[in-house]
CSV table of C-alpha atoms and ligand atoms in Angstrom, one decimal:
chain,number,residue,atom,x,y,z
N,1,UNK,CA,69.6,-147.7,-145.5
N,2,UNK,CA,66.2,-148.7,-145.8
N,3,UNK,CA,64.2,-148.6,-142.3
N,4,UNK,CA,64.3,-152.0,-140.5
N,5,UNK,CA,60.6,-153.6,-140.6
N,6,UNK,CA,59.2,-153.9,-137.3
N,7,UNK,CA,58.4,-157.7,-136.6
N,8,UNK,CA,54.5,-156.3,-136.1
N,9,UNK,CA,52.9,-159.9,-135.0
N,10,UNK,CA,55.6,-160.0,-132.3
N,11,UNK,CA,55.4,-156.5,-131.3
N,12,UNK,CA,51.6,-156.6,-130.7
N,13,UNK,CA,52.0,-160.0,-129.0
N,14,UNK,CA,54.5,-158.6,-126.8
N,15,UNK,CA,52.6,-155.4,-125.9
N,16,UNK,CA,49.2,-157.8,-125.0
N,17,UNK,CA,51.6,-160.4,-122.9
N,18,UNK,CA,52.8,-157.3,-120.8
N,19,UNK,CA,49.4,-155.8,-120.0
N,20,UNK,CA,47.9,-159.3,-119.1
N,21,UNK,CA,50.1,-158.8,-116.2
N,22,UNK,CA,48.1,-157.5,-113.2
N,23,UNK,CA,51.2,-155.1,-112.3
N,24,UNK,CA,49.8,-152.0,-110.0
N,25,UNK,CA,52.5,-150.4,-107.9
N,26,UNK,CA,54.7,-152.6,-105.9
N,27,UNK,CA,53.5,-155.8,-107.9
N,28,UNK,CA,55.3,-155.6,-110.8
N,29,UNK,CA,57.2,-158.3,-110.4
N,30,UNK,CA,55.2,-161.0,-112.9
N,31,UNK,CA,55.9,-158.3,-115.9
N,32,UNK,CA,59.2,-157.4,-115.0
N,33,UNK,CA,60.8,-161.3,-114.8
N,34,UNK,CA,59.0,-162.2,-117.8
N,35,UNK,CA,61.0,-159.1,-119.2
N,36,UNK,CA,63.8,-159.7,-117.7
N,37,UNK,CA,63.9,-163.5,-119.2
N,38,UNK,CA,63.0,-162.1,-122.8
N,39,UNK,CA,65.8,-159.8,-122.5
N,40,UNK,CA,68.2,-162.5,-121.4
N,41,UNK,CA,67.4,-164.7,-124.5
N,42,UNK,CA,69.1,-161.4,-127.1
N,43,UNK,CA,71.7,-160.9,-125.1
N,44,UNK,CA,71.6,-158.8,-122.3
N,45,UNK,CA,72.9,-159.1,-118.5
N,46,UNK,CA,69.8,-158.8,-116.6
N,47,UNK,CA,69.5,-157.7,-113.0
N,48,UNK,CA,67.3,-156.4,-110.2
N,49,UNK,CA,68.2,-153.5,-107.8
N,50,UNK,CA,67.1,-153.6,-103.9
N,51,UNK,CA,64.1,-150.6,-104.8
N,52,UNK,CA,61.7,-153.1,-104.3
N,53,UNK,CA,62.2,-154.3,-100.9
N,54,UNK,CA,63.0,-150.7,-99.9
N,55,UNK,CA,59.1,-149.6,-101.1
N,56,UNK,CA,57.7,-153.1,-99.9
N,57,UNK,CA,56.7,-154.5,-103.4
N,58,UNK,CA,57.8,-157.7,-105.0
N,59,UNK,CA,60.6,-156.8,-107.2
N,60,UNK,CA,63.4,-153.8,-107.8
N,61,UNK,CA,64.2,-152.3,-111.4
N,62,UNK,CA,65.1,-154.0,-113.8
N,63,UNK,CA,68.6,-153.1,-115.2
N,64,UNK,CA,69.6,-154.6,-118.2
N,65,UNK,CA,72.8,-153.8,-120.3
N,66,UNK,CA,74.5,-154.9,-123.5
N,67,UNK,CA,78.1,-154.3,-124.0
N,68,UNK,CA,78.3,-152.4,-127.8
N,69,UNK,CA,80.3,-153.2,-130.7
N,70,UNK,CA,81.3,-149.5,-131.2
N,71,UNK,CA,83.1,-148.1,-128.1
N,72,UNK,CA,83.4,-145.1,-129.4
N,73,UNK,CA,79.7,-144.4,-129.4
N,74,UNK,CA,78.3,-142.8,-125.9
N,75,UNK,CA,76.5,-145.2,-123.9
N,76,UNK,CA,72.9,-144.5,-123.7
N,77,UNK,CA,69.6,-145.8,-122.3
N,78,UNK,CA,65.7,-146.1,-122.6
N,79,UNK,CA,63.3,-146.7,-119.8
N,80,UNK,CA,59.5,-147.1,-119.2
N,81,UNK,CA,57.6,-148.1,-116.1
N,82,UNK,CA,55.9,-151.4,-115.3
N,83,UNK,CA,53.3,-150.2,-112.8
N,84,UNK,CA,50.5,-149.5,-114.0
N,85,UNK,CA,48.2,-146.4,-112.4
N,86,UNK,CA,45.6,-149.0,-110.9
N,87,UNK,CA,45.1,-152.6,-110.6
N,88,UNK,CA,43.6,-154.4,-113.9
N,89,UNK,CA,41.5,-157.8,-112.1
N,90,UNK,CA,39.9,-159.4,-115.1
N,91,UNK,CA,41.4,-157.3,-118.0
N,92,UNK,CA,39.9,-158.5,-121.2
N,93,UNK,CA,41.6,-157.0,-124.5
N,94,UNK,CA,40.2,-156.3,-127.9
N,95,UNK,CA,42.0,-155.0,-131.1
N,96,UNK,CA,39.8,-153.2,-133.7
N,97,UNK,CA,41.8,-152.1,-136.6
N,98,UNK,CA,44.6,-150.0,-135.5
N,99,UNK,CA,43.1,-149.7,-131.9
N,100,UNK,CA,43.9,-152.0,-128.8
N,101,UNK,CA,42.0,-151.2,-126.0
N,102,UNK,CA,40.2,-153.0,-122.7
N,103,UNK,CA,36.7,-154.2,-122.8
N,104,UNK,CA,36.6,-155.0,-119.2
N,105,UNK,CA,35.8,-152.4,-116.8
N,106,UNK,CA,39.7,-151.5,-116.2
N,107,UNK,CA,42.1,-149.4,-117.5
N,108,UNK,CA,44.2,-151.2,-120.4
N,109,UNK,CA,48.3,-150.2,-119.1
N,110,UNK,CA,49.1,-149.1,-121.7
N,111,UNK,CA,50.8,-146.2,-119.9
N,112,UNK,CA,53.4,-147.3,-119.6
N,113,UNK,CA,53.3,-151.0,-121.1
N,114,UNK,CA,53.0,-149.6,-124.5
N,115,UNK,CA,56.4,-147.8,-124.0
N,116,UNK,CA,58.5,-151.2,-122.6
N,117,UNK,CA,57.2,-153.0,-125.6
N,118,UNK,CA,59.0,-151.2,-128.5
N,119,UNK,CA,61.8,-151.0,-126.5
N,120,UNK,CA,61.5,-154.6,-126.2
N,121,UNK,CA,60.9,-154.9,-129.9
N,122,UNK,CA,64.1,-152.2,-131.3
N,123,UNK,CA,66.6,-154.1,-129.2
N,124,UNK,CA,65.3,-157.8,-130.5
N,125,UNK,CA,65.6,-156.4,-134.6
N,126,UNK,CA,69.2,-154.8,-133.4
N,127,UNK,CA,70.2,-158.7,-132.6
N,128,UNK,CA,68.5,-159.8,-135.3
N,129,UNK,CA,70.4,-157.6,-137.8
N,130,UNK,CA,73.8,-157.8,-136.0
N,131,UNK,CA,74.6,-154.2,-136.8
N,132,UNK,CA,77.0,-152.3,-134.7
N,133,UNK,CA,75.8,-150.0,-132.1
N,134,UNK,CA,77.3,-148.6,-128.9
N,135,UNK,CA,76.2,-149.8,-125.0
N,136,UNK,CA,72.7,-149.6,-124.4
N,137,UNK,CA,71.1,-150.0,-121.0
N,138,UNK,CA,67.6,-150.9,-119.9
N,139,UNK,CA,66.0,-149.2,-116.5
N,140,UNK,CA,62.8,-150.6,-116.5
N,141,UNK,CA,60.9,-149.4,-113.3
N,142,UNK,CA,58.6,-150.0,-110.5
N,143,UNK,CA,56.0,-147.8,-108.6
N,144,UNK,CA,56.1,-144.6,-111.1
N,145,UNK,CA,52.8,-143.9,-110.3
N,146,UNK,CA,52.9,-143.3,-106.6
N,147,UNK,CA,55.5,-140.4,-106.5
N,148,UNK,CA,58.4,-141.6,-109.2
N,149,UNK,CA,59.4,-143.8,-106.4
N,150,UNK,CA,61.6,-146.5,-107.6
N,151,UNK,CA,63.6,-144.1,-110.0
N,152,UNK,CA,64.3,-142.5,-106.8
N,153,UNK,CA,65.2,-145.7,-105.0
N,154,UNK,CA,67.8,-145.9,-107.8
N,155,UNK,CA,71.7,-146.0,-107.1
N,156,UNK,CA,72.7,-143.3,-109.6
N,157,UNK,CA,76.1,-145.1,-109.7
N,158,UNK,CA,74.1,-147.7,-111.4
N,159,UNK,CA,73.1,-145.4,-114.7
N,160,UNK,CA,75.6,-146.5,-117.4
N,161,UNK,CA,73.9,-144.5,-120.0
N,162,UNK,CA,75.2,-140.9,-120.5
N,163,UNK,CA,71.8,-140.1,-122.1
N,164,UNK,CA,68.8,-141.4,-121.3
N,165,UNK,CA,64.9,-141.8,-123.2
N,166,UNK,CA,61.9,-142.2,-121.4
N,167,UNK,CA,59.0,-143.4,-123.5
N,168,UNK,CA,56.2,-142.2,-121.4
N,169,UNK,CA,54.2,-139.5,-122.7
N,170,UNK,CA,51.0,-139.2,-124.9
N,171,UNK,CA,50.8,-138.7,-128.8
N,172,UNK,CA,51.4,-137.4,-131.4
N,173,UNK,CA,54.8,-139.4,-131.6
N,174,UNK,CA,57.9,-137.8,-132.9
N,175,UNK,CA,57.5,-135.3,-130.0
N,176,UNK,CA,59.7,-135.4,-126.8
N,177,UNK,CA,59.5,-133.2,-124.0
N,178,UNK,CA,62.1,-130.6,-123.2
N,179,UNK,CA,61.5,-129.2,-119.9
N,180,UNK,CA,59.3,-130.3,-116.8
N,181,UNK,CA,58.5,-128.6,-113.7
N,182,UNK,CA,59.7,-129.1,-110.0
N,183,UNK,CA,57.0,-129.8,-107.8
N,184,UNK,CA,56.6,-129.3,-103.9
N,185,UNK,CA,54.1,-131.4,-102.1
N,186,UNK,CA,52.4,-129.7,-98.6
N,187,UNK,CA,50.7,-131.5,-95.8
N,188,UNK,CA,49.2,-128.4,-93.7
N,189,UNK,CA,47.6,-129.0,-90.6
N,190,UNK,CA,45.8,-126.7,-88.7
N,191,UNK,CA,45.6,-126.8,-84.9
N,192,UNK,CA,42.9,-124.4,-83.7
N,193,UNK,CA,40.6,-125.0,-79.8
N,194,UNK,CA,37.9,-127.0,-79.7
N,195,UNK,CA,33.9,-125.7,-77.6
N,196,UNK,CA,30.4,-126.2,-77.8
N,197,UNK,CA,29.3,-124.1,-80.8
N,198,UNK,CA,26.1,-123.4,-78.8
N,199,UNK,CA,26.5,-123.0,-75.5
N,200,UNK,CA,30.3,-121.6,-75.6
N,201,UNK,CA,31.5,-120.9,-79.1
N,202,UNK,CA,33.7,-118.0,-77.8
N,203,UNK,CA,36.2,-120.4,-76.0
N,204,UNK,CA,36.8,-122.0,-79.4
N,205,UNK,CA,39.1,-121.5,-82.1
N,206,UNK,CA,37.7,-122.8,-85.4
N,207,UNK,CA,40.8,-124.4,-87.7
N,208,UNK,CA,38.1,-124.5,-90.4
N,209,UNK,CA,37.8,-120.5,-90.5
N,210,UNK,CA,41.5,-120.3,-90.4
N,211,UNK,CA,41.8,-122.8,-92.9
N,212,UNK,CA,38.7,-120.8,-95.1
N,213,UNK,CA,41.1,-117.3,-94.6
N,214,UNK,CA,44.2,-118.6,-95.8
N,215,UNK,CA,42.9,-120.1,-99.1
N,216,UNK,CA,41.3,-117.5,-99.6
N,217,UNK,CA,44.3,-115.3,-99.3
N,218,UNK,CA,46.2,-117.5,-101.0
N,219,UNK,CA,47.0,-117.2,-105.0
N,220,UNK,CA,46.2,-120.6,-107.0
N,221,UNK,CA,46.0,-122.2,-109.8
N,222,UNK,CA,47.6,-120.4,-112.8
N,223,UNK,CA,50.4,-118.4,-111.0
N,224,UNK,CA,52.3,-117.3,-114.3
N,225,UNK,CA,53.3,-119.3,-117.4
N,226,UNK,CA,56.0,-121.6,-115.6
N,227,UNK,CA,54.2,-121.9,-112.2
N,228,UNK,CA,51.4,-123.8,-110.6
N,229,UNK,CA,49.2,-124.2,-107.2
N,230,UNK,CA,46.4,-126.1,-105.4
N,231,UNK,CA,44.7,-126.9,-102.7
N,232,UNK,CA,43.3,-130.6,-103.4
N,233,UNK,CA,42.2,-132.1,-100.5
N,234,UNK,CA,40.7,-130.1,-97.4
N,235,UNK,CA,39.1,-132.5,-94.2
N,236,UNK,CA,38.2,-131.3,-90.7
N,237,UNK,CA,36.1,-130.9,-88.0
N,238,UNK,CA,34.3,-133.6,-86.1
N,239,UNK,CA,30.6,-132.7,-85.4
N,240,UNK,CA,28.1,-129.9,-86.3
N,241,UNK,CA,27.9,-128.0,-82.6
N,242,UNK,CA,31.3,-128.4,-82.2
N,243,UNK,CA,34.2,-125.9,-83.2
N,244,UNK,CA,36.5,-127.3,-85.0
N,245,UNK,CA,40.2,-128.0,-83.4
N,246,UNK,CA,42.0,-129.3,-86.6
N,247,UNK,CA,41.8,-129.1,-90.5
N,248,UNK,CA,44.3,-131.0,-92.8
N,249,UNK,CA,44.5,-129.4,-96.2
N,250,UNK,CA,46.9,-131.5,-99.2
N,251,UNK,CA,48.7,-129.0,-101.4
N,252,UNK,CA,50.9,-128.4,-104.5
N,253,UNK,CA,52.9,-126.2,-106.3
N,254,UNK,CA,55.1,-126.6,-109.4
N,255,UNK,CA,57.2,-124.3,-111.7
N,256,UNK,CA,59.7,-124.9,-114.6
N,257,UNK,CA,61.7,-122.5,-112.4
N,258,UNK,CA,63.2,-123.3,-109.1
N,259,UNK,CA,63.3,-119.8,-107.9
N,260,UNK,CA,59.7,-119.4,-108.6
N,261,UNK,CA,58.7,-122.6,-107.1
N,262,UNK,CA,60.6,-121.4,-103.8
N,263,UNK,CA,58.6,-118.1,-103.6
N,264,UNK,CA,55.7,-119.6,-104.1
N,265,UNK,CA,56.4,-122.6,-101.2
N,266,UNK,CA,56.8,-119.7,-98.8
N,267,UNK,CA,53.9,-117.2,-99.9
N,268,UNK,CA,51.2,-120.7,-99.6
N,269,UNK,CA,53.6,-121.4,-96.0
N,270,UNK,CA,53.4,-117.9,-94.5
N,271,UNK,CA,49.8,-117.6,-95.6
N,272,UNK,CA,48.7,-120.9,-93.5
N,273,UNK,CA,51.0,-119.4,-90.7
N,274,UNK,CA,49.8,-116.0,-90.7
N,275,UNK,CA,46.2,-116.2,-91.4
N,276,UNK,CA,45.9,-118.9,-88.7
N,277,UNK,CA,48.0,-117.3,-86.2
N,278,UNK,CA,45.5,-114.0,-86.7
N,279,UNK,CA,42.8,-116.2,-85.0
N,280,UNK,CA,44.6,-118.0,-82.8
N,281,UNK,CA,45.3,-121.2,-84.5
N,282,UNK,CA,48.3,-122.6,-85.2
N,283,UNK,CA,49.2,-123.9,-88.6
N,284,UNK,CA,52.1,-127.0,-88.9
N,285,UNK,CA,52.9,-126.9,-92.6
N,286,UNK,CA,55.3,-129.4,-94.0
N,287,UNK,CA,57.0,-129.1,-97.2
N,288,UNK,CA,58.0,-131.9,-99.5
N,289,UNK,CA,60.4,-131.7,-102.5
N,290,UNK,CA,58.2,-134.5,-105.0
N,291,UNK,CA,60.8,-134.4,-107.5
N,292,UNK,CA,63.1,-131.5,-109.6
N,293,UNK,CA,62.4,-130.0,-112.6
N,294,UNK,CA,64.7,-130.2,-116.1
N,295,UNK,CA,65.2,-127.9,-118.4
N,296,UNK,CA,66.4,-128.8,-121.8
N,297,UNK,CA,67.0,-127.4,-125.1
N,298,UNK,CA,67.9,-128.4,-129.2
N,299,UNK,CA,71.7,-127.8,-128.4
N,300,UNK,CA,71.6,-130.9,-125.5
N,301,UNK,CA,72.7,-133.8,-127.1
N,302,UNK,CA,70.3,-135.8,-126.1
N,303,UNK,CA,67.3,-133.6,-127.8
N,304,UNK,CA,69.5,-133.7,-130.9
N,305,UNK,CA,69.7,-137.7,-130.4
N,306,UNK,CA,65.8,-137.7,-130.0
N,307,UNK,CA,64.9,-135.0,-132.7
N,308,UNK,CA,67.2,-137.4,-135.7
N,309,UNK,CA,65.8,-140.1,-134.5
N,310,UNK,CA,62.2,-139.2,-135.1
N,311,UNK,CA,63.1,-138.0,-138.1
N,312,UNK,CA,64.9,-141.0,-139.6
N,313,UNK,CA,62.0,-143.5,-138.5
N,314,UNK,CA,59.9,-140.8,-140.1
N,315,UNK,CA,58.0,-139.3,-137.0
N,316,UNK,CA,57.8,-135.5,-137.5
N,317,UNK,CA,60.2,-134.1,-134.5
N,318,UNK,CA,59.1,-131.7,-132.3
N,319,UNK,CA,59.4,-130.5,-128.8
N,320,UNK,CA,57.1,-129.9,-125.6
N,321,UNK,CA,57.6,-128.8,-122.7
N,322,UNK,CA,55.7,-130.9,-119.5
N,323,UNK,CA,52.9,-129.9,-116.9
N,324,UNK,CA,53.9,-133.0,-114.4
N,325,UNK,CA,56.4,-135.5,-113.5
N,326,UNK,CA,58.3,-138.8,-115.0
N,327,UNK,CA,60.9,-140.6,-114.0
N,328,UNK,CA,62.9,-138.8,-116.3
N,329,UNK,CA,62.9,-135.8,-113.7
N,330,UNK,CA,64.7,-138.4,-111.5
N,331,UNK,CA,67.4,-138.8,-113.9
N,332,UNK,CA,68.2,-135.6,-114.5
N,333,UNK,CA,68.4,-135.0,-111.0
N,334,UNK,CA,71.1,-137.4,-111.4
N,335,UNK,CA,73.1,-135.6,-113.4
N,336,UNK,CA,72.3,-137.9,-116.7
N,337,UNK,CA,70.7,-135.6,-119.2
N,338,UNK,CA,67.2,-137.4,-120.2
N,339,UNK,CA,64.4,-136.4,-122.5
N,340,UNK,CA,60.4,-138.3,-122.7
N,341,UNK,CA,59.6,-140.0,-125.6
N,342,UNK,CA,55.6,-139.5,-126.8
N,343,UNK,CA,54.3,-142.9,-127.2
N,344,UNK,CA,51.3,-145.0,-127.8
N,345,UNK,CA,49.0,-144.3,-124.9
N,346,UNK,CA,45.8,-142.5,-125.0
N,347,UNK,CA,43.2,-141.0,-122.7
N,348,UNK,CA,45.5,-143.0,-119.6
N,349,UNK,CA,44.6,-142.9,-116.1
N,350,UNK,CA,40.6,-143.6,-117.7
N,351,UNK,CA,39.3,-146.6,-118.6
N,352,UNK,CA,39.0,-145.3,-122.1
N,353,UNK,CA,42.9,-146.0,-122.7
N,354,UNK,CA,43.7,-146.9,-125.6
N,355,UNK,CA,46.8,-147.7,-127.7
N,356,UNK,CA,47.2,-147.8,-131.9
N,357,UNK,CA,49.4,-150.7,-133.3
N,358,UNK,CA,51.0,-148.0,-135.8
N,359,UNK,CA,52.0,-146.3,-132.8
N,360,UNK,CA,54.2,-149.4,-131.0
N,361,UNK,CA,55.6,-149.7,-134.6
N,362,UNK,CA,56.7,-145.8,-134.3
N,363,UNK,CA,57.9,-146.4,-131.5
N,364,UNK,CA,60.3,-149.4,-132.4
N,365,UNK,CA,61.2,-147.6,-135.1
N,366,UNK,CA,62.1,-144.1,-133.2
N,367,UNK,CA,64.1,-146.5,-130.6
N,368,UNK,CA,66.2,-148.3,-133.2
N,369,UNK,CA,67.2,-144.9,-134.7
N,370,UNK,CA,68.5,-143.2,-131.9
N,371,UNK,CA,70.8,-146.8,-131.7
N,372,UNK,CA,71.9,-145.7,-134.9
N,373,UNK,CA,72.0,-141.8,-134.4
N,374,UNK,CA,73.9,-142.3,-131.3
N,375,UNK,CA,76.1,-144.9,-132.6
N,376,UNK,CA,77.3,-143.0,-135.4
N,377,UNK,CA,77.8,-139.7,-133.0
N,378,UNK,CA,81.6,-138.5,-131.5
N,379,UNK,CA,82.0,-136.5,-128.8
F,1,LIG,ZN1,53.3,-143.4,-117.1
């Protein structure tokens, strides 16, 4: 069968409605009901979970599901994020060939507006053509960008999908990624005595010279292949002539292995504890799990679902693994095998974002043949 044309006027027009809506982090709700309504209009029962309220924004996930025509198919699902990494005020868009991209100080969104778009777009031409395919479910999310959030305000029970695609990663499309670390967060704060650096500096206890020994002691950055660490943010202190009583230090460490990200947690924790402790401070470290890591290979079925789809809409297939995060880490922690999509989005998180047209096309395209791949597959 030939490949479906992608309706490209609609597509594009789609892609600029979404990132017209000013939709940081808990204000997604403008994008997501506009969404929601489209989605409506082809088909699909539309709801909203209770995510939003729990994370004080203005509106949950969107779930959306379409009962298929072939029950024997496995269910599956696709997913992108409506948040967008900052606000966009004033967001003026120009298109210059293949290129969309902001001419107002702002980011564009395309990350990750450029990945609900095709979606938008491959389950429209599915109506359109009234071919068979199996049940496909929508989780279109809030509040990525601060922490995966509302993926992990989720009801797992709510996942219909047995596999799930998340289009949220950068070029060259056709790739997916395979694996992605865990990562721990750390909030460290040392406790150390506070004295007149002048007159009686031997009565103090500087948590800044603590703080200064254990970093230093401490093994960052690059830890091996698979592993990870900083120290990002370090504030103490409260005047020159006096000795410092308390530092805070912000920390990370991931690993595509959970038994190296454990001994790295405790060699950063027992260095804050031991280094201070040598002066006399006190360190108060406290661990946080930011999300689980995933590791898949060509044999998953998803990856297989992902690699023929690429290839049927023409995208050369290939696999990556990740350096950082996606709501598809909170799926797989779920238990529902999910892979990452490359899609349109370019230099994101910078005001030089961009998006190519050709790549929302590819995208439609790569969406609409995993329908297929997936519709045709037995299990
Ligand atoms: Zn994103």
């Amino acid at each position: 069968m030939a490949p479906t044309p992608v309706n490209e006027q609609r597509l594009v027009d789609t892609f600029l409605t979404l990132c017209r809506f000013n939709t940081p982090p808990r204000h997604e709700r403008p994008a997501s009901e506009w969404a929601g309504e489209y989605l409506r209009k082809i088909g699909f029962t539309v709801e909203w979970d209770d995510a939003g309220e729990k994370l004080g924004g203005d509106i949950g996930n969107l779930i959306a599901f379409k009962k298929g025509t072939v029950p024997e198919a496995p269910p599956i699902f696709f997913s992108s994020h409506f948040d967008t990494v900052e606000a966009t005020p004033g967001l003026e868009i120009a298109i210059e060939g293949d290129i969309i991209r902001a001419t107002s100080d702002t980011i564009l969104g395309a990350d990750n507006k450029c990945g609900v778009a095709p979606i938008l777009e491959a389950v429209t031409l599915l109506a359109e053509s009234g071919e068979p395919h199996g049940d496909i479910q929508l989780l279109l999310t809030i509040c990525e960008e601060i922490g995966l959030v509302g993926a992990r305000e989720m009801d797992p029970r709510a996942i219909r999908g047995k596999y799930g695609f998340v289009l949220d990663t950068e070029p060259p499309l056709g790739t997916l990624l395979h694996a992605a670390p865990a990562q721990n967060s750390f909030h460290v704060r040392i406790e150390g005595a506070p004295a007149h650096a002048g007159i009686a500096p031997e009565n103090g206890i500087s948590a800044i010279v603590a703080a200064a020994k254990a970093v230093s002691a401490m093994r960052l950055g690059r830890i091996d292949e698979e592993t990870t660490a900083n120290v990002g943010i370090i504030h103490g202190g409260t005047a020159r002539n006096i000795v410092p009583a308390e530092v805070e230090l912000s920390c990370e460490a991931r690993s595509h292995r959970l038994d190296k990200l454990d001994a790295q947690t405790a060699h950063m924790v027992d260095t804050f504890e031991r280094e201070a402790a040598a002066i006399g401070a006190v360190a108060h470290v406290t661990v946080t799990e930011q999300y689980r890591g995933y590791a898949l290979n060509e044999n998953d079925t998803v990856i297989r679902l992902a690699l023929a789809g690429a290839r049927a809409a023409g995208l050369p297939p290939a696999m990556r693994p990740s350096g950082g995060g996606s709501d598809a880490n909170v799926f797989n922690s779920f238990g529902v095998p999910t892979t990452v999509l490359a899609c349109g989005m370019e230099k994101i998180h910078t005001h030089d974002e961009f998006c190519r047209i050709s790549s929302l096309i590819g995208n439609a395209r790569w969406v609409l043949e995993i329908i297929r791949v997936a519709r045709d597959l037995r299990e």
